[in-house]
mmCIF file of C-alpha atoms and ligand atoms in Angstrom:
data_model
loop_
_atom_site.group_PDB
_atom_site.id
_atom_site.type_symbol
_atom_site.label_atom_id
_atom_site.label_comp_id
_atom_site.label_asym_id
_atom_site.label_seq_id
_atom_site.Cartn_x
_atom_site.Cartn_y
_atom_site.Cartn_z
ATOM 1 C CA MET J 1 49.045 89.608 87.085
ATOM 2 C CA LYS J 2 49.261 86.244 85.272
ATOM 3 C CA ARG J 3 52.766 85.656 83.968
ATOM 4 C CA LYS J 4 53.158 85.044 80.213
ATOM 5 C CA LYS J 5 54.381 81.502 79.532
ATOM 6 C CA ILE J 6 57.562 81.016 77.510
ATOM 7 C CA LEU J 7 58.646 77.549 76.378
ATOM 8 C CA VAL J 8 62.455 77.306 76.739
ATOM 9 C CA THR J 9 63.838 74.286 74.907
ATOM 10 C CA GLY J 10 67.176 73.192 76.355
ATOM 11 C CA GLY J 11 66.220 75.324 79.357
ATOM 12 C CA ALA J 12 68.236 73.140 81.769
ATOM 13 C CA GLY J 13 71.403 73.765 79.755
ATOM 14 C CA TYR J 14 74.111 76.401 80.145
ATOM 15 C CA ILE J 15 72.599 79.400 78.331
ATOM 16 C CA GLY J 16 69.027 78.122 78.729
ATOM 17 C CA SER J 17 69.177 78.044 82.537
ATOM 18 C CA HIS J 18 70.631 81.556 82.757
ATOM 19 C CA THR J 19 67.901 82.741 80.371
ATOM 20 C CA CYS J 20 65.171 81.143 82.533
ATOM 21 C CA VAL J 21 66.511 83.157 85.486
ATOM 22 C CA GLU J 22 66.288 86.405 83.514
ATOM 23 C CA PHE J 23 62.811 85.571 82.190
ATOM 24 C CA ILE J 24 61.593 85.028 85.757
ATOM 25 C CA ASN J 25 63.278 88.264 86.854
ATOM 26 C CA ALA J 26 61.443 90.014 83.989
ATOM 27 C CA GLY J 27 58.040 88.636 85.084
ATOM 28 C CA TYR J 28 57.625 85.742 82.634
ATOM 29 C CA GLU J 29 56.902 82.079 83.443
ATOM 30 C CA PRO J 30 59.497 79.949 81.644
ATOM 31 C CA ILE J 31 58.585 76.301 81.052
ATOM 32 C CA ILE J 32 61.653 74.112 80.480
ATOM 33 C CA LEU J 33 61.523 71.566 77.654
ATOM 34 C CA ASP J 34 64.598 69.372 78.035
ATOM 35 C CA ASN J 35 65.486 65.675 77.658
ATOM 36 C CA PHE J 36 68.518 66.158 79.936
ATOM 37 C CA SER J 37 70.832 64.568 77.363
ATOM 38 C CA ASN J 38 73.331 67.358 77.947
ATOM 39 C CA SER J 39 72.158 68.942 81.209
ATOM 40 C CA LYS J 40 71.604 68.078 84.864
ATOM 41 C CA GLU J 41 68.286 67.330 86.597
ATOM 42 C CA PHE J 42 69.155 69.600 89.547
ATOM 43 C CA ILE J 43 69.153 72.770 87.422
ATOM 44 C CA PRO J 44 65.442 73.683 87.924
ATOM 45 C CA GLU J 45 65.980 73.575 91.704
ATOM 46 C CA ARG J 46 69.012 75.838 91.328
ATOM 47 C CA ILE J 47 66.887 78.300 89.303
ATOM 48 C CA GLN J 48 64.421 78.226 92.204
ATOM 49 C CA GLU J 49 67.219 78.965 94.691
ATOM 50 C CA ILE J 50 68.188 82.032 92.638
ATOM 51 C CA THR J 51 64.719 83.376 91.805
ATOM 52 C CA GLY J 52 62.310 81.757 94.286
ATOM 53 C CA THR J 53 60.466 80.175 91.353
ATOM 54 C CA LYS J 54 60.961 76.621 90.098
ATOM 55 C CA PRO J 55 60.163 76.329 86.389
ATOM 56 C CA ARG J 56 57.934 73.439 85.346
ATOM 57 C CA VAL J 57 59.746 70.842 83.234
ATOM 58 C CA ILE J 58 58.575 68.895 80.188
ATOM 59 C CA ASP J 59 61.058 66.016 79.946
ATOM 60 C CA LEU J 60 60.884 65.295 76.217
ATOM 61 C CA ASP J 61 63.018 65.342 73.061
ATOM 62 C CA CYS J 62 62.119 68.314 70.859
ATOM 63 C CA ALA J 63 62.044 66.050 67.798
ATOM 64 C CA ALA J 64 59.280 63.879 69.356
ATOM 65 C CA TYR J 65 56.593 65.983 67.681
ATOM 66 C CA GLU J 66 53.431 64.049 68.601
ATOM 67 C CA SER J 67 54.308 63.791 72.322
ATOM 68 C CA LEU J 68 55.473 67.396 72.248
ATOM 69 C CA LEU J 69 52.205 68.623 70.756
ATOM 70 C CA GLU J 70 50.205 66.825 73.440
ATOM 71 C CA ALA J 71 52.396 68.070 76.303
ATOM 72 C CA VAL J 72 52.566 71.705 75.179
ATOM 73 C CA LYS J 73 48.845 71.833 74.320
ATOM 74 C CA ALA J 74 48.170 70.839 77.934
ATOM 75 C CA GLU J 75 50.153 73.897 79.074
ATOM 76 C CA GLY J 76 47.545 76.260 77.639
ATOM 77 C CA ASN J 77 48.487 79.598 76.067
ATOM 78 C CA ILE J 78 52.214 79.869 75.286
ATOM 79 C CA ASN J 79 53.386 83.409 74.499
ATOM 80 C CA GLY J 80 56.629 82.398 72.766
ATOM 81 C CA ILE J 81 59.349 79.801 72.327
ATOM 82 C CA VAL J 82 63.100 80.209 72.870
ATOM 83 C CA HIS J 83 64.907 77.346 71.194
ATOM 84 C CA PHE J 84 68.301 76.409 72.679
ATOM 85 C CA ALA J 85 68.135 72.615 72.476
ATOM 86 C CA ALA J 86 70.966 71.497 70.172
ATOM 87 C CA PHE J 87 74.315 69.735 70.160
ATOM 88 C CA LYS J 88 77.099 72.315 69.910
ATOM 89 C CA ALA J 89 80.554 70.721 69.948
ATOM 90 C CA VAL J 90 82.289 71.605 66.677
ATOM 91 C CA GLY J 91 84.796 68.738 66.822
ATOM 92 C CA GLU J 92 82.179 66.148 67.813
ATOM 93 C CA SER J 93 79.969 67.267 64.915
ATOM 94 C CA THR J 94 82.640 66.219 62.409
ATOM 95 C CA ARG J 95 82.740 62.753 64.018
ATOM 96 C CA LYS J 96 78.930 62.381 64.369
ATOM 97 C CA PRO J 97 77.341 64.462 61.559
ATOM 98 C CA LEU J 98 74.084 62.464 61.412
ATOM 99 C CA ASP J 99 73.452 62.970 65.145
ATOM 100 C CA TYR J 100 73.976 66.699 64.647
ATOM 101 C CA TYR J 101 71.728 67.001 61.598
ATOM 102 C CA TYR J 102 69.006 64.921 63.210
ATOM 103 C CA ASN J 103 69.115 66.571 66.620
ATOM 104 C CA ASN J 104 69.650 70.165 65.541
ATOM 105 C CA VAL J 105 67.613 70.331 62.322
ATOM 106 C CA ALA J 106 64.795 67.874 63.100
ATOM 107 C CA SER J 107 64.271 69.522 66.510
ATOM 108 C CA THR J 108 63.959 72.971 64.983
ATOM 109 C CA THR J 109 61.533 71.668 62.357
ATOM 110 C CA SER J 110 59.456 70.011 65.070
ATOM 111 C CA ILE J 111 59.328 73.200 67.143
ATOM 112 C CA LEU J 112 58.243 75.279 64.126
ATOM 113 C CA LYS J 113 55.506 72.710 63.349
ATOM 114 C CA LEU J 114 54.403 73.006 66.982
ATOM 115 C CA MET J 115 54.190 76.788 66.649
ATOM 116 C CA GLU J 116 51.995 76.456 63.576
ATOM 117 C CA ALA J 117 49.744 73.862 65.222
ATOM 118 C CA LEU J 118 49.269 75.920 68.397
ATOM 119 C CA ALA J 119 49.340 79.392 66.771
ATOM 120 C CA ILE J 120 52.370 80.501 68.791
ATOM 121 C CA ASP J 121 53.803 83.607 67.122
ATOM 122 C CA ASN J 122 57.056 84.552 68.884
ATOM 123 C CA PHE J 123 60.218 82.533 68.216
ATOM 124 C CA VAL J 124 63.760 83.199 69.408
ATOM 125 C CA PHE J 125 66.421 80.963 67.885
ATOM 126 C CA SER J 126 69.837 80.273 69.395
ATOM 127 C CA SER J 127 72.268 80.698 66.510
ATOM 128 C CA SER J 128 75.989 81.270 66.359
ATOM 129 C CA CYS J 129 78.726 83.515 64.958
ATOM 130 C CA THR J 130 80.045 80.257 63.515
ATOM 131 C CA VAL J 131 77.851 80.993 60.467
ATOM 132 C CA TYR J 132 80.270 83.798 59.482
ATOM 133 C CA GLY J 133 83.316 81.527 59.272
ATOM 134 C CA GLN J 134 86.437 83.721 59.024
ATOM 135 C CA PRO J 135 85.028 87.157 58.184
ATOM 136 C CA ASP J 136 86.937 89.252 55.619
ATOM 137 C CA VAL J 137 86.035 92.478 57.423
ATOM 138 C CA LEU J 138 85.886 93.073 61.198
ATOM 139 C CA PRO J 139 83.918 93.786 63.285
ATOM 140 C CA VAL J 140 81.374 91.458 61.713
ATOM 141 C CA THR J 141 77.861 92.798 61.142
ATOM 142 C CA GLU J 142 74.613 90.903 60.553
ATOM 143 C CA ASP J 143 75.010 91.731 56.853
ATOM 144 C CA SER J 144 78.477 90.186 56.656
ATOM 145 C CA PRO J 145 78.560 87.323 54.181
ATOM 146 C CA ILE J 146 77.783 83.853 55.412
ATOM 147 C CA LYS J 147 80.772 81.641 54.662
ATOM 148 C CA ALA J 148 80.757 77.917 53.978
ATOM 149 C CA ALA J 149 80.508 76.342 57.421
ATOM 150 C CA GLU J 150 83.705 74.791 58.807
ATOM 151 C CA SER J 151 81.776 71.977 60.524
ATOM 152 C CA PRO J 152 78.474 70.070 60.456
ATOM 153 C CA TYR J 153 77.586 71.979 63.636
ATOM 154 C CA GLY J 154 77.981 75.315 61.881
ATOM 155 C CA ARG J 155 76.063 73.984 58.875
ATOM 156 C CA THR J 156 73.138 72.951 61.087
ATOM 157 C CA LYS J 157 72.939 76.533 62.378
ATOM 158 C CA GLN J 158 72.930 77.895 58.827
ATOM 159 C CA ILE J 159 70.254 75.363 57.772
ATOM 160 C CA CYS J 160 68.076 76.220 60.779
ATOM 161 C CA GLU J 161 68.295 79.945 60.042
ATOM 162 C CA ASP J 162 67.157 79.216 56.461
ATOM 163 C CA LEU J 163 64.378 76.968 57.819
ATOM 164 C CA ILE J 164 63.019 79.785 59.956
ATOM 165 C CA GLN J 165 63.248 82.319 57.127
ATOM 166 C CA ASP J 166 61.371 79.986 54.733
ATOM 167 C CA PHE J 167 58.735 79.355 57.393
ATOM 168 C CA TYR J 168 58.378 83.117 57.924
ATOM 169 C CA LYS J 169 57.902 83.679 54.178
ATOM 170 C CA ALA J 170 55.211 80.988 54.075
ATOM 171 C CA LYS J 171 53.367 82.281 57.157
ATOM 172 C CA GLU J 172 52.283 85.928 57.513
ATOM 173 C CA ASP J 173 52.259 86.223 61.266
ATOM 174 C CA LEU J 174 55.448 84.542 62.488
ATOM 175 C CA LYS J 175 57.641 86.883 64.502
ATOM 176 C CA ALA J 176 61.136 85.391 64.775
ATOM 177 C CA VAL J 177 64.754 86.328 65.450
ATOM 178 C CA SER J 178 67.995 84.402 65.115
ATOM 179 C CA LEU J 179 70.499 85.440 67.783
ATOM 180 C CA ARG J 180 74.101 84.861 66.689
ATOM 181 C CA TYR J 181 76.133 84.299 69.839
ATOM 182 C CA PHE J 182 79.825 84.992 69.929
ATOM 183 C CA ASN J 183 81.695 83.215 72.724
ATOM 184 C CA PRO J 184 79.522 82.737 75.807
ATOM 185 C CA ILE J 185 81.560 82.396 79.028
ATOM 186 C CA GLY J 186 81.166 82.777 82.773
ATOM 187 C CA ALA J 187 78.443 81.748 85.209
ATOM 188 C CA HIS J 188 75.724 83.244 87.392
ATOM 189 C CA PRO J 189 77.319 85.318 90.213
ATOM 190 C CA SER J 190 75.456 83.130 92.741
ATOM 191 C CA SER J 191 77.612 80.144 91.590
ATOM 192 C CA LEU J 192 74.382 78.103 91.546
ATOM 193 C CA ILE J 193 74.318 77.656 87.763
ATOM 194 C CA GLY J 194 77.079 77.687 85.164
ATOM 195 C CA GLU J 195 78.722 75.707 82.405
ATOM 196 C CA LEU J 196 78.746 71.936 82.934
ATOM 197 C CA PRO J 197 80.732 70.490 80.029
ATOM 198 C CA LEU J 198 80.307 66.719 79.744
ATOM 199 C CA GLY J 199 83.757 65.106 79.682
ATOM 200 C CA VAL J 200 86.821 67.024 78.475
ATOM 201 C CA PRO J 201 85.837 70.630 77.704
ATOM 202 C CA ASN J 202 86.140 71.760 74.075
ATOM 203 C CA ASN J 203 85.961 75.435 74.999
ATOM 204 C CA LEU J 204 88.740 77.605 76.371
ATOM 205 C CA VAL J 205 87.304 78.997 79.600
ATOM 206 C CA PRO J 206 86.047 75.757 81.177
ATOM 207 C CA TYR J 207 89.389 74.186 80.238
ATOM 208 C CA ILE J 208 91.173 77.033 82.012
ATOM 209 C CA THR J 209 89.104 76.712 85.196
ATOM 210 C CA GLN J 210 89.387 72.904 85.225
ATOM 211 C CA THR J 211 93.171 73.220 84.859
ATOM 212 C CA ALA J 212 93.275 75.785 87.655
ATOM 213 C CA ILE J 213 91.219 73.582 89.999
ATOM 214 C CA GLY J 214 93.414 70.562 89.222
ATOM 215 C CA LEU J 215 90.951 68.517 87.137
ATOM 216 C CA ARG J 216 93.221 68.914 84.065
ATOM 217 C CA GLN J 217 97.016 68.775 84.146
ATOM 218 C CA ASN J 218 97.735 71.477 81.646
ATOM 219 C CA LEU J 219 96.036 73.859 79.202
ATOM 220 C CA THR J 220 97.267 73.631 75.631
ATOM 221 C CA ILE J 221 97.041 76.892 73.753
ATOM 222 C CA PHE J 222 96.299 75.891 70.169
ATOM 223 C CA GLY J 223 98.895 77.916 68.304
ATOM 224 C CA ASP J 224 100.646 81.218 68.923
ATOM 225 C CA ASP J 225 101.805 81.851 65.356
ATOM 226 C CA TYR J 226 98.651 83.519 64.026
ATOM 227 C CA ASP J 227 98.593 86.976 62.496
ATOM 228 C CA THR J 228 97.499 88.698 65.724
ATOM 229 C CA PRO J 229 99.379 90.955 68.194
ATOM 230 C CA ASP J 230 100.396 88.085 70.481
ATOM 231 C CA GLY J 231 100.029 85.274 67.926
ATOM 232 C CA THR J 232 96.960 83.684 69.534
ATOM 233 C CA CYS J 233 93.401 83.689 68.169
ATOM 234 C CA ILE J 234 90.968 86.483 68.984
ATOM 235 C CA ARG J 235 87.345 86.006 70.027
ATOM 236 C CA ASP J 236 84.467 88.080 71.405
ATOM 237 C CA TYR J 237 83.830 86.650 74.884
ATOM 238 C CA ILE J 238 80.375 87.567 76.246
ATOM 239 C CA HIS J 239 79.213 86.997 79.849
ATOM 240 C CA VAL J 240 76.402 84.415 79.843
ATOM 241 C CA VAL J 241 74.240 86.669 82.063
ATOM 242 C CA ASP J 242 74.458 89.494 79.503
ATOM 243 C CA LEU J 243 73.634 86.957 76.814
ATOM 244 C CA ALA J 244 70.620 85.703 78.794
ATOM 245 C CA LYS J 245 69.287 89.248 79.186
ATOM 246 C CA ALA J 246 69.468 89.691 75.414
ATOM 247 C CA HIS J 247 66.839 86.933 75.057
ATOM 248 C CA VAL J 248 64.404 88.869 77.253
ATOM 249 C CA ALA J 249 65.097 91.956 75.126
ATOM 250 C CA ALA J 250 64.581 89.934 71.925
ATOM 251 C CA LEU J 251 61.233 88.547 73.079
ATOM 252 C CA SER J 252 60.082 92.019 74.068
ATOM 253 C CA TYR J 253 61.120 93.265 70.605
ATOM 254 C CA LEU J 254 58.925 90.577 69.022
ATOM 255 C CA GLU J 255 55.982 91.226 71.350
ATOM 256 C CA LYS J 256 56.026 94.916 70.458
ATOM 257 C CA SER J 257 55.814 94.230 66.732
ATOM 258 C CA ASN J 258 52.312 94.313 65.227
ATOM 259 C CA ASN J 259 53.420 92.505 62.106
ATOM 260 C CA GLY J 260 55.236 89.333 61.240
ATOM 261 C CA LEU J 261 59.002 89.651 61.035
ATOM 262 C CA TYR J 262 62.241 87.747 60.783
ATOM 263 C CA ASP J 263 65.468 89.399 61.904
ATOM 264 C CA ILE J 264 69.020 88.535 62.897
ATOM 265 C CA PHE J 265 71.146 89.968 65.726
ATOM 266 C CA ASN J 266 74.775 89.629 66.779
ATOM 267 C CA LEU J 267 75.218 89.090 70.509
ATOM 268 C CA GLY J 268 78.727 89.929 71.615
ATOM 269 C CA THR J 269 80.619 92.643 73.462
ATOM 270 C CA GLY J 270 81.969 94.297 70.307
ATOM 271 C CA THR J 271 85.552 93.769 71.432
ATOM 272 C CA GLY J 272 88.021 90.971 70.838
ATOM 273 C CA ASN J 273 90.417 89.316 73.268
ATOM 274 C CA SER J 274 93.203 86.863 72.472
ATOM 275 C CA VAL J 275 93.646 83.480 74.116
ATOM 276 C CA LEU J 276 96.735 84.747 75.948
ATOM 277 C CA GLU J 277 94.850 87.841 77.143
ATOM 278 C CA VAL J 278 92.158 85.558 78.588
ATOM 279 C CA VAL J 279 94.766 83.357 80.268
ATOM 280 C CA ASN J 280 96.665 86.331 81.702
ATOM 281 C CA THR J 281 93.439 87.950 82.935
ATOM 282 C CA PHE J 282 92.448 84.685 84.609
ATOM 283 C CA GLU J 283 95.838 84.419 86.339
ATOM 284 C CA LYS J 284 95.351 87.896 87.794
ATOM 285 C CA ILE J 285 91.827 87.100 89.026
ATOM 286 C CA ALA J 286 92.719 83.717 90.499
ATOM 287 C CA GLN J 287 96.053 85.066 91.754
ATOM 288 C CA MET J 288 97.827 81.991 90.439
ATOM 289 C CA LYS J 289 100.098 80.864 87.612
ATOM 290 C CA LEU J 290 98.148 78.699 85.180
ATOM 291 C CA ASN J 291 99.887 75.601 83.848
ATOM 292 C CA TYR J 292 99.840 75.957 80.061
ATOM 293 C CA THR J 293 101.920 75.143 77.030
ATOM 294 C CA ILE J 294 101.772 76.258 73.421
ATOM 295 C CA GLY J 295 100.716 73.448 71.101
ATOM 296 C CA PRO J 296 99.869 73.085 67.421
ATOM 297 C CA ARG J 297 96.968 74.933 65.840
ATOM 298 C CA ARG J 298 93.506 73.313 66.148
ATOM 299 C CA GLN J 299 91.981 72.403 62.812
ATOM 300 C CA GLY J 300 89.023 74.612 61.870
ATOM 301 C CA ASP J 301 89.937 77.476 64.185
ATOM 302 C CA ILE J 302 89.373 80.895 62.713
ATOM 303 C CA VAL J 303 91.964 83.548 63.537
ATOM 304 C CA LYS J 304 89.916 86.528 64.567
ATOM 305 C CA VAL J 305 86.245 87.354 65.023
ATOM 306 C CA PHE J 306 84.371 89.910 67.060
ATOM 307 C CA ALA J 307 80.978 91.516 66.660
ATOM 308 C CA ASP J 308 79.548 94.800 65.532
ATOM 309 C CA VAL J 309 76.725 95.039 68.088
ATOM 310 C CA SER J 310 75.163 98.354 67.020
ATOM 311 C CA LYS J 311 72.036 96.686 65.608
ATOM 312 C CA SER J 312 71.313 94.829 68.871
ATOM 313 C CA LYS J 313 71.957 98.031 70.808
ATOM 314 C CA ASN J 314 69.660 100.147 68.636
ATOM 315 C CA LEU J 315 66.785 97.724 68.008
ATOM 316 C CA LEU J 316 66.855 95.498 71.094
ATOM 317 C CA ASN J 317 67.845 98.311 73.425
ATOM 318 C CA TRP J 318 70.420 95.887 74.834
ATOM 319 C CA GLU J 319 74.153 95.930 75.315
ATOM 320 C CA THR J 320 76.621 94.034 77.465
ATOM 321 C CA LYS J 321 77.288 95.408 80.933
ATOM 322 C CA LEU J 322 79.722 92.777 82.259
ATOM 323 C CA SER J 323 83.433 92.536 81.482
ATOM 324 C CA LEU J 324 85.880 89.763 80.712
ATOM 325 C CA ILE J 325 87.082 90.101 84.322
ATOM 326 C CA ASP J 326 83.502 89.655 85.609
ATOM 327 C CA ALA J 327 83.016 86.577 83.432
ATOM 328 C CA LEU J 328 86.301 84.923 84.410
ATOM 329 C CA ARG J 329 85.728 85.699 88.096
ATOM 330 C CA ASP J 330 82.238 84.139 87.910
ATOM 331 C CA ALA J 331 83.538 81.135 85.933
ATOM 332 C CA TRP J 332 86.255 80.563 88.533
ATOM 333 C CA ASN J 333 83.830 80.859 91.494
ATOM 334 C CA TRP J 334 81.498 78.398 89.740
ATOM 335 C CA GLU J 335 84.339 75.889 89.204
ATOM 336 C CA LYS J 336 85.318 76.147 92.870
ATOM 337 C CA SER J 337 81.666 75.602 93.892
ATOM 338 C CA LEU J 338 81.571 72.396 91.807
ATOM 339 C CA LYS J 339 84.605 71.064 93.649
ATOM 340 C CA THR J 340 83.041 71.903 97.035
ATOM 341 C CA ALA J 341 79.771 70.223 96.063
ATOM 342 C CA ASP J 342 81.729 67.410 94.384
ATOM 343 C CA ILE J 343 79.665 67.770 91.191
ATOM 344 C CA SER J 344 81.252 66.476 87.998
HETATM 345 C C1 WQD E 401 88.322 79.780 71.647
HETATM 346 C C2 WQD E 401 89.815 79.963 71.405
HETATM 347 C C3 WQD E 401 90.900 78.013 70.504
HETATM 348 C C4 WQD E 401 90.453 75.415 73.972
HETATM 349 C C5 WQD E 401 82.959 78.104 70.305
HETATM 350 C C6 WQD E 401 81.974 77.100 69.883
HETATM 351 C C7 WQD E 401 81.087 77.682 68.814
HETATM 352 C C8 WQD E 401 80.464 78.962 69.308
HETATM 353 C C9 WQD E 401 81.535 79.943 69.743
HETATM 354 C C10 WQD E 401 78.265 78.591 70.230
HETATM 355 C C11 WQD E 401 90.275 79.329 70.093
HETATM 356 C C12 WQD E 401 91.446 78.346 71.886
HETATM 357 C C13 WQD E 401 90.373 76.501 73.126
HETATM 358 C C14 WQD E 401 91.735 74.975 74.426
HETATM 359 C C15 WQD E 401 92.767 76.750 73.204
HETATM 360 N N1 WQD E 401 79.589 78.715 70.398
HETATM 361 N N2 WQD E 401 91.519 77.150 72.760
HETATM 362 N N3 WQD E 401 92.849 75.671 74.024
HETATM 363 O O1 WQD E 401 86.154 77.639 68.853
HETATM 364 O O2 WQD E 401 85.627 80.118 69.193
HETATM 365 O O3 WQD E 401 83.827 78.408 69.257
HETATM 366 O O4 WQD E 401 82.327 79.272 70.751
HETATM 367 O O5 WQD E 401 77.610 78.772 69.283
HETATM 368 O O6 WQD E 401 80.104 76.758 68.544
HETATM 369 O O7 WQD E 401 82.675 76.001 69.391
HETATM 370 O O8 WQD E 401 85.540 78.567 71.129
HETATM 371 O O9 WQD E 401 86.416 78.195 73.378
HETATM 372 O O10 WQD E 401 86.663 76.332 71.651
HETATM 373 O O11 WQD E 401 88.041 78.387 71.437
HETATM 374 O O12 WQD E 401 93.786 77.374 72.837
HETATM 375 O O13 WQD E 401 91.882 73.978 75.198
HETATM 376 O O14 WQD E 401 90.528 79.253 72.434
HETATM 377 O O15 WQD E 401 91.961 77.625 69.636
HETATM 378 O O16 WQD E 401 91.278 80.151 69.537
HETATM 379 P P1 WQD E 401 85.377 78.698 69.532
HETATM 380 P P2 WQD E 401 86.645 77.786 71.961
#
């Protein structure tokens, strides 16, 4: 049977590549749209090693509308688009706001224009729990209030969600979801794909594994004087493979709908873990003492956030299956594979 084509923007990136694997496993044909500004050219081959199928690649910037229209038209019937392509470093976004607004907002606008031009109905948008800021009530649900974003990055996610909703209101037959990720971590158990932060990692888990492998001298824990049981911040860490599977579930949810829709889903585990809990769990998995010190708080950090995932469970028929231990084990195996293959 002919596989349905799904355009995956940013499909050579961290979450995008894991999602391409799960789309192939579910019988779809993902087509990667990526300009490789924040991903590696060898990723499509790695997806082939895992699944036996190498996704075709359109090497373009999502904001290059005219070239994009020509390239995607040539692909024939596209069943849906999953839009990952975006810059996502909170700190960097405060230093380079115009790059973030242009890349993240213009790209999403261009993709929505493409959908209108080619009558593509199904759209899955990669959003973030960042839109909630510091929630007043936990766990946070999809109806929790949206707080003023703490960074240009978070603001671009809020703007893009509004963009999609306005487009949906203007167009009867768009079927779209915004997926609000909590903290994606881990790697594919094959250690063939995983997180490849460019330069010094912003995020906790890659910083932990790079410290453990000797790439970084020491992990700084940004503050242990917060109002939490052990004083360190709490997050909802979700295995990237579980997260990838949620995108297959989301597309299926859209395909089953006979009418236009726009909906929002939290993608997390529903539980929170502190920074120290993550570090201690890693030390047990890696059977080593991690070199870390307690430093000052990081500006913009929220204290505690974790998801209410009942809506995703009930409507997407999806829930996480993998644990923090699974994610840290897979992250550590991936880091060790990078050292063996001498990939930086
Ligand atoms: C987690 C905790 C840090 C590094 C990120 C993205 C955001 C969204 C969710 C995609 C915090 C602490 C970190 C370090 C530390 N992702 N930490 N030392 O800030 O929750 O948000 O994931 O949409 O866009 O930015 O994740 O991993 O940076 O931090 O102590 O070297 O780890 O203070 O408490 P964050 P993070």
